[in-house]
Amino acid sequence: MSIKHGLLALLREGPKYGYQLRGEFEAATGATWPLNIGQVYTTLTRLERDGLVRAASGEAEADGRSMYEITDAGQDELAKWFETPVTRESRPRDELAIKLALALSVPGVDVSAVVQRQRMATMQSLQELTRLKRGGGEISWLLVLESMIFGAEAEIRWLDHCEAMLLRHRTAGTTRTAGTTPAAATTRVASDQGRTAGVGETSSTTDVPDQQEHHTGAKK
Amino acid sequence: MNVILDIRNLTRTHGQGEQAVHALRGVDLAVPAGELVAVMGPSGSGKSTLLTCAGGLDQPTSGEVLVDGNDLATLSRNAVAALRRRRIGYVFQDFNLIPALTAAENVALPLELDGTRSRTAHKYAEAALAEVAIGDLADRFPDDMSGGQRQRVAIARAIVGERRLLLADEPTGALDSETGEAVLQLLRDRCDQHGIAGVLVTHDARHAAWADRVVYLRDGVLVGQSGPLSDADALLQESH
């Protein structure tokens, strides 16, 4: 999502000044996305260059800036935006996934501790979001809040899943020596990793063969 | 700070020798009046054992459990039972209501067991049902109620009279998410408005997030905590 489409959406209601757009944008997203006025004007200038908005007739602001209105091209762009699903690329969680993957491959990093610290930090955010939700408010704000709540909840579930995977992965080596079939254990770990991209792959290429070689006879 | 539940270095071991299972290994947890604490952790981490020890339903192997200032280990069995009936309320995942009794009779039961006269007990029961917004269902039997309504009856039973400690083990486990949130709202209100100390065991982060504090158990040890939230801190400092 870009500020661009947010401004186009607000301009669909009618011509507006920059400061007005800023205020309405923040109100619609419950101030979870604060904009400074500079960002608003930069975006408007770019939209004007691309022919998606134009200066509207009417009184200019004190600083000489005019009202803006949406063009037909702008209407089309906005309609296209609403019709297109949002892609799941470049989300903030990716940093976390990369961090865990690296934690697994860098020696001396306590991966469980990394998972646990993240879990409690995300839990704290979830508590804060829940408190905001209890405070109530406009439906648009509550929708934005719920989106963040679902996001935090999913991240915690994913962390639980990572932890369980790591545990199975670690015991895969020892169960082998305890007499169960190594193939079944390894396959299970590998297939789980196949379903979750990123984190598991690093470990499957490094740790599993390692464990199978060194754990033989370690536990009787 | 008025600590209602004070758990000190609590250990609970099942079995002996090589077969011993260490359900809890040195847990400390203090819950003051008005605070709701959520306990999370993987299955087998000791969550439910912690709750049963806190409620006097199970005895610690070592360590202390104080409820409203009473060290449970120093009380006779009868005294613990009396404390459970008067001061501690339980809410379970599967409600544990008696099918042959109406909602009001279910709620009045712990009071009547404690020797309260039937009429008085029923008056309290109806008040408790009204507080959880199902006053109109007092004469209904559990089988004629939805899951959410049954859990409200269970909560009414847990808060009837002068309870100080509310213990809830997966209270939303059998409910859909919206009904579950309503149950959390109720537990939250009890702590906020009536100064009850609450402990909630849940595996659901969304529900745990209603608590002031979330503690995380693994292999019988508390390994993490989130909260209390910043505002709560400020309030505590003001009151000192």
Coordinates of N, CA, C and O in Angstrom, one line a residue, chain A residues 112 115-116 119-121 123-124 126-128 130-131 133-134 146 149-150 152-153 156-157 160 163, chain B residues 40 181 188 192 204-206 208-214 216 218 223-229 231:
Chain A
S112 N 16.6 -21.0 20.9 CA 15.4 -21.0 21.8 C 15.2 -19.7 22.5 O 14.1 -19.2 22.7
V115 N 13.8 -17.1 20.1 CA 12.4 -17.4 20.0 C 11.6 -16.9 21.2 O 10.6 -16.2 21.0
Q116 N 12.1 -17.2 22.4 CA 11.4 -16.8 23.6 C 11.3 -15.3 23.8 O 10.3 -14.8 24.1
R119 N 8.9 -14.0 21.4 CA 7.5 -14.3 21.8 C 7.0 -13.3 22.8 O 5.9 -12.8 22.7
M120 N 7.8 -13.0 23.8 CA 7.3 -12.2 24.9 C 7.2 -10.7 24.4 O 6.3 -10.0 24.8
A121 N 8.1 -10.3 23.5 CA 8.0 -8.9 22.9 C 6.7 -8.8 22.1 O 6.0 -7.8 22.2
M123 N 4.1 -10.7 22.4 CA 3.0 -10.8 23.3 C 2.6 -9.4 24.0 O 1.5 -9.1 24.1
Q124 N 3.7 -8.7 24.3 CA 3.5 -7.4 24.9 C 2.8 -6.5 23.9 O 1.8 -5.8 24.3
L126 N 0.8 -7.5 21.6 CA -0.6 -8.0 21.5 C -1.4 -7.5 22.7 O -2.6 -7.1 22.5
Q127 N -0.8 -7.5 23.8 CA -1.5 -6.9 25.0 C -1.9 -5.5 24.8 O -3.0 -5.0 25.2
E128 N -0.9 -4.7 24.3 CA -1.2 -3.3 24.1 C -2.3 -3.1 23.1 O -3.2 -2.2 23.3
T130 N -4.7 -5.1 22.4 CA -5.9 -5.6 23.0 C -6.5 -4.5 23.9 O -7.7 -4.3 24.0
R131 N -5.6 -3.8 24.6 CA -6.1 -2.8 25.5 C -6.7 -1.6 24.7 O -7.7 -1.1 25.0
K133 N -8.1 -2.0 21.8 CA -9.4 -2.5 21.3 C -10.5 -2.4 22.4 O -11.6 -2.0 22.1
R134 N -10.1 -2.7 23.7 CA -11.1 -2.5 24.7 C -11.6 -1.1 24.9 O -12.7 -0.9 25.3
E146 N -7.7 -4.7 14.5 CA -7.8 -6.2 14.4 C -6.8 -6.8 13.5 O -6.3 -7.9 13.7
I149 N -3.8 -7.1 15.4 CA -4.0 -8.2 16.4 C -3.8 -9.5 15.8 O -3.0 -10.4 16.3
F150 N -4.4 -9.7 14.6 CA -4.3 -11.0 13.9 C -2.8 -11.2 13.5 O -2.3 -12.3 13.6
A152 N -0.1 -10.1 15.1 CA 0.7 -10.4 16.2 C 0.4 -11.9 16.7 O 1.3 -12.6 17.0
E153 N -0.9 -12.2 16.6 CA -1.3 -13.6 17.0 C -0.6 -14.6 16.1 O -0.1 -15.6 16.5
I156 N 3.0 -15.1 16.9 CA 3.2 -16.0 18.1 C 3.0 -17.4 17.8 O 3.8 -18.3 18.1
R157 N 2.0 -17.7 17.0 CA 1.7 -19.1 16.6 C 2.9 -19.6 15.7 O 3.3 -20.8 15.9
D160 N 5.7 -20.5 18.0 CA 5.4 -21.8 18.7 C 5.8 -22.9 17.7 O 6.3 -23.9 18.1
E163 N 9.4 -23.4 17.4 CA 10.0 -24.0 18.6 C 9.8 -25.6 18.5 O 10.7 -26.3 18.8
Chain B
M40 N 0.9 -19.1 30.0 CA 1.0 -19.8 28.7 C 2.1 -20.8 28.7 O 2.9 -20.7 29.6
E181 N -14.1 -14.2 23.5 CA -13.7 -12.8 23.8 C -14.6 -12.2 24.8 O -14.2 -11.5 25.7
R188 N -12.0 -10.0 32.9 CA -11.3 -8.7 32.9 C -12.1 -7.8 33.9 O -11.5 -7.1 34.8
D192 N -10.9 -5.8 37.2 CA -10.9 -4.4 37.2 C -11.8 -3.7 38.3 O -11.5 -2.8 39.0
D204 N -4.0 -19.8 23.9 CA -4.4 -18.9 22.9 C -3.9 -17.5 23.2 O -4.4 -16.8 24.1
A205 N -3.0 -17.0 22.3 CA -2.3 -15.7 22.6 C -3.3 -14.6 22.5 O -3.2 -13.6 23.3
R206 N -4.3 -14.7 21.7 CA -5.3 -13.6 21.5 C -6.0 -13.4 22.9 O -6.4 -12.3 23.3
A208 N -4.9 -14.6 25.9 CA -3.9 -14.2 26.9 C -3.7 -12.7 26.9 O -3.4 -12.1 28.0
A209 N -3.8 -12.1 25.8 CA -3.5 -10.7 25.6 C -4.5 -9.8 26.4 O -4.2 -8.6 26.6
W210 N -5.5 -10.4 26.9 CA -6.5 -9.6 27.8 C -5.9 -9.4 29.2 O -6.4 -8.6 29.9
A211 N -4.9 -10.1 29.5 CA -4.3 -10.1 30.9 C -3.4 -8.9 31.1 O -2.9 -8.3 30.1
D212 N -3.2 -8.5 32.3 CA -2.2 -7.5 32.6 C -0.8 -8.0 32.4 O 0.1 -7.2 32.0
R213 N -0.6 -9.3 32.7 CA 0.7 -9.8 32.6 C 0.5 -11.2 32.0 O -0.4 -11.9 32.4
V214 N 1.5 -11.6 31.2 CA 1.5 -13.0 30.6 C 2.8 -13.6 31.1 O 3.9 -13.1 30.8
Y216 N 5.2 -17.2 31.0 CA 5.3 -18.3 30.1 C 6.1 -19.5 30.8 O 7.2 -19.2 31.3
R218 N 7.8 -23.3 30.8 CA 8.3 -24.4 30.0 C 9.0 -25.4 30.9 O 9.8 -25.0 31.7
V223 N 9.8 -19.1 32.2 CA 10.9 -18.6 31.4 C 10.7 -17.3 30.8 O 11.7 -16.8 30.1
G224 N 9.6 -16.7 31.0 CA 9.4 -15.4 30.4 C 8.2 -14.7 30.9 O 7.3 -15.3 31.4
Q225 N 8.2 -13.4 30.7 CA 7.0 -12.6 31.2 C 6.9 -11.4 30.3 O 7.8 -10.7 29.9
S226 N 5.6 -11.0 29.9 CA 5.4 -9.8 29.3 C 4.4 -9.0 30.0 O 3.5 -9.5 30.7
G227 N 4.5 -7.7 30.0 CA 3.7 -6.8 30.8 C 4.3 -6.7 32.2 O 5.4 -7.3 32.4
P228 N 3.7 -6.0 33.2 CA 2.5 -5.3 33.0 C 2.7 -4.1 32.1 O 3.8 -3.6 31.9
L229 N 1.6 -3.6 31.5 CA 1.7 -2.6 30.5 C 2.0 -1.3 31.2 O 1.8 -1.1 32.4
D231 N 0.9 1.8 31.4 CA 0.0 2.5 32.2 C -0.2 2.0 33.6 O -0.3 2.7 34.6

